[in-house]
Amino acid sequence: MQTLRGTKDILPNEVKTWQKIYKIATNVLKIHNYQEIRTPIIENTELFERSIGNFTDIVNKEMYSFYDQGKRKITLRPEGTASIARAFITNKLYTEKSIKRLWYLGPMFRYERPQKGRQRQFHQLGIECIGSDMPMADIEVIKLATDILKQIKYKDEYLLEINSIGNLQERENYKVNLVEYLKKYEYELDLDSQHRIHKNPLRILDSKNLKTKEILQNAPKLTKYLGRTSLKHFEIICEHLTYLNIQYEINNYLVRGLDYYNYTAFEIKTKSLSQQNTICGGGRYDNLIQQLGGPKIPAVGWAIGLERLIILMNQNLSNKIEENKIYIAIQSSYKSNILWDIIDILKEYQLNFELDLSNNNLSKQIKRANQLKAEICFIIGENEIRDKSITIKWLQTRTQQTIKLSNLRKYIKYLKTLNYLT
Ligand code: ATP
Ligand code: MG
């Protein structure tokens, strides 16, 4: 039996990395007053059609959609922002009047061709800062992305690419002129771009095709169509990024694949992966909440693709499972119930242990403790059970001593002061 194409099991030694990322995100984001939110994985298909946009790749080709038993059209979420905007409206989070800072981590689903760093079920960590149109909000979220990458000790070089895509009107004006220009070269463009000319011309700017790129060099530039407000917003962001020492590059071709962005669009790209090198994508979306039936509230956010991040982390990090330090070997009998008192004490001191459940004789159990590279083996044989004591065998030095169960707490405390057990 295999997993479905484009999906993966996350095995116990990998889960550690996921937990580490979750912990770092929780800590960093809590300090900045971001709160975690968890929304359903299934939503009405209409939510994504209305937010991400009907002519985008995600909605057109990549969604996992189906009819449920009640004939409702349902989609497995392909991204987080639309669901958060929906939750914001559904739960009237706007009535609290303050800025809502939210974050999420969870699986997303897109029907794409699986390859390194591209899966059909993948995970995103994302944040949304809802309720401010200040450039400072954009800077806060961008800074948080770099803060989190830093904390994860993600040492590879990465670069922030940033662009302003203006407001809806500015983009519409630009589109007309862009299409007019591109039409002259329509049949020289790659096939994808030919399709996009009428439906989603801005996405052509993103094309990787060399011939298309060449044609674009003389195309009208979006920056020329931006008004004062758009330009000012962008300028302030760039100025603060420089102050913060966050390296960035202005990429006038960066437009992002989702319809709901305005003003700021950005991506964080790593230099060490040649393909699938975008680990974080985000931008400002001032109209999305209104478009979905809520009040007009501006917002900005991003999402990091965790599988891509983990590929890079693993290049730096050996992923060793930590061994349990204590192994418990026990002579099984109905009187061996003092075992549970010992386990309670280990729990009290947060010491991890493994209890032997093999029903082998004691010497085999001790051998097993050695194989597992435990530090100490607690031996609870017939004598120990009778005397309410424990024999503690140090596996490396092969020394051992027997102590009374009533002294176990004192013994552990002593070991802790010597830093034997952490
Ligand atoms: P790409 O250009 O790589 O397809 P995208 O623009 O579709 O990315 P976004 O929708 O902006 O991606 O999602 C944000 C991040 O989520 C991406 O930068 C990437 O790290 C991750 N991501 C997107 N799609 C996938 C996928 N199919 N598998 C793994 N990670 C993904
Ligand atoms: Mg994509």
Tab-separated table of C-alpha atoms and ligand atoms in Angstrom:
chain	number	residue	atom	x	y	z
A	1	MET	CA	0.000	0.000	0.000
A	2	GLN	CA	1.287	3.433	-0.927
A	3	THR	CA	0.336	6.949	0.099
A	4	LEU	CA	-1.553	8.923	-2.522
A	5	ARG	CA	0.714	10.616	-5.073
A	6	GLY	CA	1.986	13.921	-3.719
A	7	THR	CA	1.265	13.079	-0.076
A	8	LYS	CA	3.712	11.928	2.587
A	9	ASP	CA	3.757	10.358	6.002
A	10	ILE	CA	5.597	12.471	8.523
A	11	LEU	CA	7.497	9.912	10.577
A	12	PRO	CA	8.402	10.223	14.283
A	13	ASN	CA	11.970	11.434	13.652
A	14	GLU	CA	10.599	14.134	11.337
A	15	VAL	CA	7.808	15.189	13.671
A	16	LYS	CA	10.488	16.613	15.970
A	17	THR	CA	11.362	19.219	13.361
A	18	TRP	CA	7.694	20.100	12.920
A	19	GLN	CA	7.272	20.507	16.659
A	20	LYS	CA	10.326	22.726	16.783
A	21	ILE	CA	8.929	24.987	14.075
A	22	TYR	CA	5.564	25.120	15.838
A	23	LYS	CA	7.245	26.078	19.091
A	24	ILE	CA	9.376	28.806	17.547
A	25	ALA	CA	6.394	30.251	15.669
A	26	THR	CA	4.288	30.238	18.840
A	27	ASN	CA	6.960	32.050	20.833
A	28	VAL	CA	7.903	34.665	18.263
A	29	LEU	CA	4.322	35.414	17.298
A	30	LYS	CA	3.004	35.556	20.850
A	31	ILE	CA	5.444	38.345	21.672
A	32	HIS	CA	3.984	40.369	18.803
A	33	ASN	CA	0.418	39.677	19.936
A	34	TYR	CA	-0.464	37.251	17.148
A	35	GLN	CA	-2.992	34.609	18.146
A	36	GLU	CA	-3.333	31.170	16.666
A	37	ILE	CA	-6.509	30.347	14.758
A	38	ARG	CA	-7.628	26.987	13.386
A	39	THR	CA	-10.190	26.881	10.616
A	40	PRO	CA	-11.788	23.858	8.912
A	41	ILE	CA	-9.927	22.103	6.130
A	42	ILE	CA	-13.094	21.911	4.041
A	43	GLU	CA	-14.903	25.049	2.886
A	44	ASN	CA	-17.478	25.939	0.245
A	45	THR	CA	-15.796	25.964	-3.157
A	46	GLU	CA	-17.289	29.399	-3.738
A	47	LEU	CA	-15.066	30.893	-1.010
A	48	PHE	CA	-11.927	30.200	-3.025
A	49	GLU	CA	-13.478	31.115	-6.368
A	50	ARG	CA	-14.532	34.483	-5.009
A	51	SER	CA	-11.278	35.265	-3.222
A	52	ILE	CA	-8.361	33.685	-5.080
A	53	GLY	CA	-10.016	34.433	-8.416
A	54	ASN	CA	-11.524	32.347	-11.200
A	55	PHE	CA	-8.692	32.787	-13.651
A	56	THR	CA	-5.845	31.832	-11.349
A	57	ASP	CA	-3.971	28.538	-11.580
A	58	ILE	CA	-5.116	27.514	-8.130
A	59	VAL	CA	-8.835	27.805	-8.869
A	60	ASN	CA	-8.566	26.714	-12.480
A	61	LYS	CA	-6.411	23.650	-12.193
A	62	GLU	CA	-5.290	22.876	-8.689
A	63	MET	CA	-8.277	22.555	-6.380
A	64	TYR	CA	-9.462	19.352	-4.776
A	65	SER	CA	-13.225	19.824	-5.096
A	66	PHE	CA	-16.078	17.377	-4.725
A	67	TYR	CA	-19.802	17.166	-4.024
A	68	ASP	CA	-20.694	15.875	-0.582
A	69	GLN	CA	-23.691	13.618	0.160
A	70	GLY	CA	-25.867	16.703	0.469
A	71	LYS	CA	-24.818	17.890	-3.023
A	72	ARG	CA	-22.833	20.812	-1.673
A	73	LYS	CA	-19.740	21.769	-3.590
A	74	ILE	CA	-16.798	21.489	-1.224
A	75	THR	CA	-13.077	22.177	-1.607
A	76	LEU	CA	-10.076	21.108	0.466
A	77	ARG	CA	-8.449	24.450	1.244
A	78	PRO	CA	-5.600	25.296	-1.132
A	79	GLU	CA	-4.327	28.138	1.081
A	80	GLY	CA	-5.076	29.874	4.367
A	81	THR	CA	-5.894	33.525	3.787
A	82	ALA	CA	-9.341	33.028	2.236
A	83	SER	CA	-10.413	30.851	5.174
A	84	ILE	CA	-9.101	33.367	7.707
A	85	ALA	CA	-10.973	36.196	5.983
A	86	ARG	CA	-14.087	34.024	6.029
A	87	ALA	CA	-13.616	33.209	9.731
A	88	PHE	CA	-13.086	36.895	10.462
A	89	ILE	CA	-16.484	37.670	8.928
A	90	THR	CA	-18.338	34.576	10.213
A	91	ASN	CA	-17.297	35.252	13.806
A	92	LYS	CA	-17.601	39.033	13.535
A	93	LEU	CA	-14.063	39.452	14.795
A	94	TYR	CA	-14.201	43.033	13.479
A	95	THR	CA	-16.571	44.153	16.230
A	96	GLU	CA	-13.641	44.217	18.638
A	97	LYS	CA	-12.426	47.276	16.742
A	98	SER	CA	-8.773	46.602	17.416
A	99	ILE	CA	-6.222	45.190	15.010
A	100	LYS	CA	-6.569	41.428	14.746
A	101	ARG	CA	-3.319	39.590	14.440
A	102	LEU	CA	-3.779	35.929	13.583
A	103	TRP	CA	-1.590	32.979	12.648
A	104	TYR	CA	-2.142	29.420	11.502
A	105	LEU	CA	-0.299	26.242	10.680
A	106	GLY	CA	-1.897	23.402	8.786
A	107	PRO	CA	-2.227	21.256	5.684
A	108	MET	CA	-3.190	22.727	2.318
A	109	PHE	CA	-4.148	20.838	-0.825
A	110	ARG	CA	-3.334	21.542	-4.443
A	111	TYR	CA	-3.496	19.189	-7.391
A	112	GLU	CA	-0.052	19.848	-8.850
A	113	ARG	CA	2.699	17.738	-10.357
A	114	PRO	CA	4.632	16.406	-7.357
A	115	GLN	CA	8.367	17.095	-7.292
A	116	LYS	CA	10.970	18.172	-4.747
A	117	GLY	CA	9.345	20.867	-2.606
A	118	ARG	CA	5.991	20.459	-4.308
A	119	GLN	CA	3.353	18.150	-2.898
A	120	ARG	CA	-0.391	17.750	-3.215
A	121	GLN	CA	-0.846	17.887	0.524
A	122	PHE	CA	1.629	20.359	1.992
A	123	HIS	CA	1.736	22.631	5.020
A	124	GLN	CA	1.797	26.346	5.460
A	125	LEU	CA	2.591	28.510	8.418
A	126	GLY	CA	0.934	31.871	7.858
A	127	ILE	CA	0.147	35.143	9.564
A	128	GLU	CA	-2.439	37.839	8.868
A	129	CYS	CA	-2.470	41.336	10.312
A	130	ILE	CA	-6.013	42.617	9.828
A	131	GLY	CA	-7.222	46.171	10.345
A	132	SER	CA	-4.426	48.549	9.392
A	133	ASP	CA	-3.554	50.214	6.105
A	134	MET	CA	-0.291	51.596	7.468
A	135	PRO	CA	2.951	50.587	5.743
A	136	MET	CA	4.123	49.752	9.260
A	137	ALA	CA	1.818	46.731	9.196
A	138	ASP	CA	3.482	45.461	6.019
A	139	ILE	CA	6.870	45.941	7.627
A	140	GLU	CA	5.793	44.176	10.821
A	141	VAL	CA	4.714	41.071	8.920
A	142	ILE	CA	7.793	41.001	6.680
A	143	LYS	CA	10.041	41.403	9.697
A	144	LEU	CA	8.259	38.537	11.437
A	145	ALA	CA	8.938	36.247	8.478
A	146	THR	CA	12.637	37.020	8.670
A	147	ASP	CA	12.612	36.740	12.480
A	148	ILE	CA	11.118	33.270	12.284
A	149	LEU	CA	13.572	32.152	9.606
A	150	LYS	CA	16.415	33.432	11.770
A	151	GLN	CA	15.155	31.634	14.881
A	152	ILE	CA	14.863	28.383	12.990
A	153	LYS	CA	18.591	28.838	12.420
A	154	TYR	CA	17.962	28.693	8.767
A	155	LYS	CA	21.394	29.795	7.694
A	156	ASP	CA	21.098	29.570	3.940
A	157	GLU	CA	21.095	32.788	2.128
A	158	TYR	CA	17.731	34.068	1.158
A	159	LEU	CA	16.486	37.178	-0.463
A	160	LEU	CA	13.333	39.180	-0.081
A	161	GLU	CA	11.855	40.272	-3.383
A	162	ILE	CA	9.280	42.976	-3.165
A	163	ASN	CA	7.062	44.915	-5.527
A	164	SER	CA	4.121	47.265	-5.471
A	165	ILE	CA	1.253	46.172	-7.679
A	166	GLY	CA	-0.824	49.288	-6.954
A	167	ASN	CA	-4.554	49.428	-6.422
A	168	LEU	CA	-7.268	47.880	-8.575
A	169	GLN	CA	-7.736	50.927	-10.794
A	170	GLU	CA	-4.024	51.402	-11.402
A	171	ARG	CA	-3.705	47.748	-12.291
A	172	GLU	CA	-6.681	47.880	-14.664
A	173	ASN	CA	-5.135	50.812	-16.534
A	174	TYR	CA	-1.856	48.993	-16.722
A	175	LYS	CA	-3.477	45.758	-17.919
A	176	VAL	CA	-5.038	47.504	-20.913
A	177	ASN	CA	-1.678	48.781	-22.070
A	178	LEU	CA	0.180	45.591	-21.277
A	179	VAL	CA	-2.288	43.518	-23.292
A	180	GLU	CA	-2.091	45.978	-26.174
A	181	TYR	CA	1.698	45.600	-26.213
A	182	LEU	CA	1.742	41.811	-25.794
A	183	LYS	CA	-0.812	41.244	-28.539
A	184	LYS	CA	1.769	42.377	-31.047
A	185	TYR	CA	3.863	39.376	-30.036
A	186	GLU	CA	1.012	37.022	-29.155
A	187	TYR	CA	2.282	34.041	-31.156
A	188	GLU	CA	5.849	34.361	-29.976
A	189	LEU	CA	4.825	33.986	-26.347
A	190	ASP	CA	4.891	30.607	-24.632
A	191	LEU	CA	1.571	28.737	-24.696
A	192	ASP	CA	0.713	29.433	-21.076
A	193	SER	CA	1.201	33.131	-21.601
A	194	GLN	CA	-0.905	33.047	-24.764
A	195	HIS	CA	-3.755	31.650	-22.707
A	196	ARG	CA	-3.235	34.247	-20.031
A	197	ILE	CA	-3.339	37.254	-22.344
A	198	HIS	CA	-7.111	37.548	-22.095
A	199	LYS	CA	-7.751	36.054	-18.718
A	200	ASN	CA	-4.911	36.970	-16.402
A	201	PRO	CA	-2.324	39.053	-18.296
A	202	LEU	CA	-0.418	40.191	-15.199
A	203	ARG	CA	0.689	36.634	-14.549
A	204	ILE	CA	2.629	36.743	-17.808
A	205	LEU	CA	5.110	38.994	-16.001
A	206	ASP	CA	5.935	35.982	-13.856
A	207	SER	CA	6.762	33.740	-16.819
A	208	LYS	CA	10.002	31.759	-16.698
A	209	ASN	CA	10.060	31.321	-20.483
A	210	LEU	CA	13.116	32.994	-22.000
A	211	LYS	CA	11.456	34.265	-25.165
A	212	THR	CA	8.544	35.665	-23.152
A	213	LYS	CA	10.989	37.318	-20.762
A	214	GLU	CA	12.747	38.928	-23.688
A	215	ILE	CA	9.487	40.297	-25.043
A	216	LEU	CA	8.637	41.658	-21.621
A	217	GLN	CA	11.793	43.742	-21.467
A	218	ASN	CA	10.254	46.448	-23.604
A	219	ALA	CA	6.738	46.067	-22.226
A	220	PRO	CA	5.110	48.942	-20.303
A	221	LYS	CA	6.175	48.969	-16.637
A	222	LEU	CA	3.649	48.692	-13.832
A	223	THR	CA	5.536	51.270	-11.698
A	224	LYS	CA	4.707	53.974	-14.213
A	225	TYR	CA	1.008	53.437	-13.541
A	226	LEU	CA	1.171	53.769	-9.786
A	227	GLY	CA	-0.315	56.850	-8.141
A	228	ARG	CA	1.106	58.889	-5.258
A	229	THR	CA	-0.477	56.833	-2.481
A	230	SER	CA	0.799	53.537	-3.863
A	231	LEU	CA	4.288	54.908	-4.388
A	232	LYS	CA	4.473	56.509	-0.957
A	233	HIS	CA	3.330	53.305	0.742
A	234	PHE	CA	6.030	51.364	-1.074
A	235	GLU	CA	8.741	53.928	-0.379
A	236	ILE	CA	8.109	53.862	3.354
A	237	ILE	CA	8.323	50.075	3.407
A	238	CYS	CA	11.628	50.078	1.533
A	239	GLU	CA	13.052	52.710	3.825
A	240	HIS	CA	12.213	50.741	6.966
A	241	LEU	CA	13.545	47.502	5.485
A	242	THR	CA	16.847	49.230	4.885
A	243	TYR	CA	16.844	50.489	8.462
A	244	LEU	CA	16.115	46.965	9.688
A	245	ASN	CA	18.976	45.607	7.616
A	246	ILE	CA	16.644	43.231	5.815
A	247	GLN	CA	18.134	42.696	2.388
A	248	TYR	CA	15.643	43.125	-0.401
A	249	GLU	CA	15.462	43.465	-4.108
A	250	ILE	CA	12.725	45.278	-5.984
A	251	ASN	CA	11.323	42.931	-8.607
A	252	ASN	CA	8.916	44.752	-10.895
A	253	TYR	CA	7.804	41.470	-12.420
A	254	LEU	CA	6.649	39.987	-9.147
A	255	VAL	CA	2.844	39.771	-9.223
A	256	ARG	CA	1.926	36.629	-7.241
A	257	GLY	CA	-0.641	34.068	-8.274
A	258	LEU	CA	-3.641	35.257	-6.310
A	259	ASP	CA	-6.086	37.977	-7.315
A	260	TYR	CA	-6.701	39.569	-3.950
A	261	TYR	CA	-3.423	41.418	-3.451
A	262	ASN	CA	-2.891	45.168	-3.785
A	263	TYR	CA	0.025	47.533	-3.082
A	264	THR	CA	2.627	45.227	-1.567
A	265	ALA	CA	3.561	41.825	-2.973
A	266	PHE	CA	6.613	39.946	-1.779
A	267	GLU	CA	8.362	36.606	-1.778
A	268	ILE	CA	11.292	35.234	0.134
A	269	LYS	CA	13.455	33.077	-2.051
A	270	THR	CA	16.352	30.865	-1.129
A	271	LYS	CA	19.471	30.755	-3.192
A	272	SER	CA	20.211	27.135	-2.452
A	273	LEU	CA	17.298	25.517	-4.287
A	274	SER	CA	17.133	26.056	-8.002
A	275	GLN	CA	13.501	25.116	-8.384
A	276	GLN	CA	10.679	25.588	-5.910
A	277	ASN	CA	12.900	28.203	-4.324
A	278	THR	CA	10.129	30.408	-2.979
A	279	ILE	CA	9.660	29.604	0.671
A	280	CYS	CA	7.416	32.497	1.653
A	281	GLY	CA	4.854	34.489	-0.289
A	282	GLY	CA	2.652	37.315	0.844
A	283	GLY	CA	1.216	40.748	0.368
A	284	ARG	CA	-1.460	43.253	1.204
A	285	TYR	CA	-5.140	42.568	0.564
A	286	ASP	CA	-7.310	45.569	1.401
A	287	ASN	CA	-10.453	44.484	-0.445
A	288	LEU	CA	-10.701	40.783	0.237
A	289	ILE	CA	-12.802	40.962	3.388
A	290	GLN	CA	-15.295	43.328	1.805
A	291	GLN	CA	-15.357	41.238	-1.349
A	292	LEU	CA	-16.431	38.257	0.763
A	293	GLY	CA	-19.312	40.192	2.338
A	294	GLY	CA	-17.598	41.731	5.364
A	295	PRO	CA	-16.806	45.356	6.151
A	296	LYS	CA	-14.049	47.172	4.299
A	297	ILE	CA	-11.011	46.272	6.371
A	298	PRO	CA	-7.429	46.306	5.078
A	299	ALA	CA	-5.007	43.481	5.824
A	300	VAL	CA	-1.580	42.088	5.067
A	301	GLY	CA	-0.003	38.651	5.549
A	302	TRP	CA	2.171	35.830	4.264
A	303	ALA	CA	2.517	32.052	4.169
A	304	ILE	CA	5.653	29.951	4.456
A	305	GLY	CA	5.733	26.520	2.803
A	306	LEU	CA	7.010	24.258	5.557
A	307	GLU	CA	8.114	21.293	3.432
A	308	ARG	CA	10.439	23.593	1.500
A	309	LEU	CA	11.760	25.099	4.691
A	310	ILE	CA	12.385	21.660	6.181
A	311	ILE	CA	14.339	20.501	3.112
A	312	LEU	CA	16.680	23.424	3.751
A	313	MET	CA	16.829	22.855	7.509
A	314	ASN	CA	17.759	19.217	6.971
A	315	GLN	CA	20.701	20.223	4.856
A	316	ASN	CA	22.136	21.801	7.990
A	317	LEU	CA	20.871	19.576	10.711
A	318	SER	CA	21.245	15.915	11.480
A	319	ASN	CA	17.908	14.627	12.564
A	320	LYS	CA	18.812	12.266	15.380
A	321	ILE	CA	16.141	10.969	17.665
A	322	GLU	CA	17.135	11.604	21.239
A	323	GLU	CA	17.535	8.363	23.130
A	324	ASN	CA	15.658	7.732	26.299
A	325	LYS	CA	18.090	8.050	29.163
A	326	ILE	CA	16.429	5.576	31.460
A	327	TYR	CA	15.421	2.030	30.650
A	328	ILE	CA	13.300	0.048	33.072
A	329	ALA	CA	13.901	-3.696	33.244
A	330	ILE	CA	11.395	-5.572	35.333
A	331	GLN	CA	10.682	-9.077	36.603
A	332	SER	CA	7.074	-9.487	35.728
A	333	SER	CA	4.858	-10.663	38.580
A	334	TYR	CA	1.663	-9.575	40.174
A	335	LYS	CA	3.705	-7.934	42.892
A	336	SER	CA	5.660	-5.759	40.498
A	337	ASN	CA	3.187	-2.951	40.884
A	338	ILE	CA	5.776	-0.752	42.702
A	339	LEU	CA	6.769	-0.037	39.134
A	340	TRP	CA	3.953	2.501	38.850
A	341	ASP	CA	5.290	4.423	41.837
A	342	ILE	CA	8.688	4.623	40.150
A	343	ILE	CA	7.145	5.828	36.910
A	344	ASP	CA	5.179	8.485	38.773
A	345	ILE	CA	8.404	9.837	40.234
A	346	LEU	CA	10.128	9.923	36.819
A	347	LYS	CA	7.122	11.782	35.468
A	348	GLU	CA	7.340	14.243	38.337
A	349	TYR	CA	10.925	15.077	37.309
A	350	GLN	CA	10.077	15.007	33.599
A	351	LEU	CA	12.589	12.293	32.871
A	352	ASN	CA	11.875	10.228	29.798
A	353	PHE	CA	12.137	6.514	30.064
A	354	GLU	CA	11.228	3.335	28.296
A	355	LEU	CA	9.615	0.407	30.049
A	356	ASP	CA	10.589	-3.051	28.810
A	357	LEU	CA	7.515	-4.977	27.718
A	358	SER	CA	9.244	-7.967	26.181
A	359	ASN	CA	8.734	-10.516	28.960
A	360	ASN	CA	12.399	-11.538	28.485
A	361	ASN	CA	14.624	-12.387	31.419
A	362	LEU	CA	16.408	-9.524	33.180
A	363	SER	CA	19.806	-9.999	31.558
A	364	LYS	CA	18.240	-9.831	28.081
A	365	GLN	CA	16.399	-6.693	29.108
A	366	ILE	CA	19.651	-5.066	30.274
A	367	LYS	CA	21.264	-6.022	26.984
A	368	ARG	CA	18.429	-4.281	25.200
A	369	ALA	CA	18.998	-1.152	27.327
A	370	ASN	CA	22.628	-1.205	26.144
A	371	GLN	CA	21.591	-1.554	22.518
A	372	LEU	CA	19.289	1.420	22.877
A	373	LYS	CA	22.164	3.438	24.345
A	374	ALA	CA	20.318	4.258	27.523
A	375	GLU	CA	22.354	5.942	30.243
A	376	ILE	CA	20.859	4.071	33.160
A	377	CYS	CA	18.918	0.866	33.579
A	378	PHE	CA	16.532	0.567	36.511
A	379	ILE	CA	16.377	-3.075	37.477
A	380	ILE	CA	13.381	-4.269	39.400
A	381	GLY	CA	13.859	-7.963	40.069
A	382	GLU	CA	12.411	-10.255	42.715
A	383	ASN	CA	14.688	-8.956	45.497
A	384	GLU	CA	13.895	-5.359	44.686
A	385	ILE	CA	10.183	-6.052	44.627
A	386	ARG	CA	10.425	-7.765	47.999
A	387	ASP	CA	12.513	-4.954	49.569
A	388	LYS	CA	10.768	-2.059	47.806
A	389	SER	CA	14.053	-1.007	46.295
A	390	ILE	CA	15.593	-0.360	42.868
A	391	THR	CA	18.922	-1.402	41.448
A	392	ILE	CA	20.375	1.354	39.345
A	393	LYS	CA	22.861	0.206	36.754
A	394	TRP	CA	25.049	2.750	34.965
A	395	LEU	CA	25.491	1.239	31.568
A	396	GLN	CA	28.649	2.997	30.492
A	397	THR	CA	30.670	2.468	33.682
A	398	ARG	CA	28.895	-0.808	34.491
A	399	THR	CA	28.625	0.227	38.135
A	400	GLN	CA	25.463	-0.350	40.052
A	401	GLN	CA	23.880	0.380	43.359
A	402	THR	CA	20.633	-0.496	45.072
A	403	ILE	CA	18.570	2.171	46.754
A	404	LYS	CA	15.289	2.181	48.620
A	405	LEU	CA	12.282	3.331	46.636
A	406	SER	CA	11.681	5.903	49.378
A	407	ASN	CA	15.061	7.449	48.488
A	408	LEU	CA	14.491	7.642	44.734
A	409	ARG	CA	13.438	11.309	44.771
A	410	LYS	CA	16.553	12.296	46.707
A	411	TYR	CA	18.728	10.262	44.339
A	412	ILE	CA	17.265	11.905	41.224
A	413	LYS	CA	17.662	15.367	42.755
A	414	TYR	CA	21.297	14.589	43.465
A	415	LEU	CA	21.870	13.403	39.900
A	416	LYS	CA	20.222	16.517	38.581
A	417	THR	CA	22.584	18.739	40.538
A	418	LEU	CA	25.456	16.829	38.920
A	419	ASN	CA	23.830	17.402	35.522
A	420	TYR	CA	23.668	13.698	34.813
A	421	LEU	CA	20.023	13.950	33.966
A	422	THR	CA	18.642	16.962	32.223
B	1	ATP	P1	4.824	28.280	-6.483
B	1	ATP	O1	5.180	29.410	-7.382
B	1	ATP	O2	6.012	27.567	-5.955
B	1	ATP	O3	3.788	27.375	-7.055
B	1	ATP	P2	2.771	29.711	-5.136
B	1	ATP	O4	2.890	31.090	-5.612
B	1	ATP	O5	1.730	28.833	-5.746
B	1	ATP	O6	4.183	28.966	-5.201
B	1	ATP	P3	1.696	30.508	-2.587
B	1	ATP	O7	0.300	30.270	-2.951
B	1	ATP	O8	2.160	31.894	-2.488
B	1	ATP	O9	2.644	29.691	-3.565
B	1	ATP	O10	2.034	29.746	-1.237
B	1	ATP	C1	3.043	30.184	-0.322
B	1	ATP	C2	4.113	29.138	-0.131
B	1	ATP	O11	3.559	27.844	0.049
B	1	ATP	C3	5.020	28.954	-1.334
B	1	ATP	O12	6.010	29.916	-1.351
B	1	ATP	C4	5.583	27.584	-1.088
B	1	ATP	O13	6.651	27.618	-0.158
B	1	ATP	C5	4.431	26.856	-0.477
B	1	ATP	N1	3.750	26.026	-1.484
B	1	ATP	C6	2.853	26.393	-2.407
B	1	ATP	N2	2.421	25.346	-3.128
B	1	ATP	C7	3.092	24.263	-2.644
B	1	ATP	C8	3.089	22.861	-2.948
B	1	ATP	N3	2.308	22.351	-3.899
B	1	ATP	N4	3.898	22.041	-2.239
B	1	ATP	C9	4.695	22.533	-1.261
B	1	ATP	N5	4.733	23.839	-0.919
B	1	ATP	C10	3.945	24.686	-1.592
B	2	MG	MG	1.754	27.348	-7.229
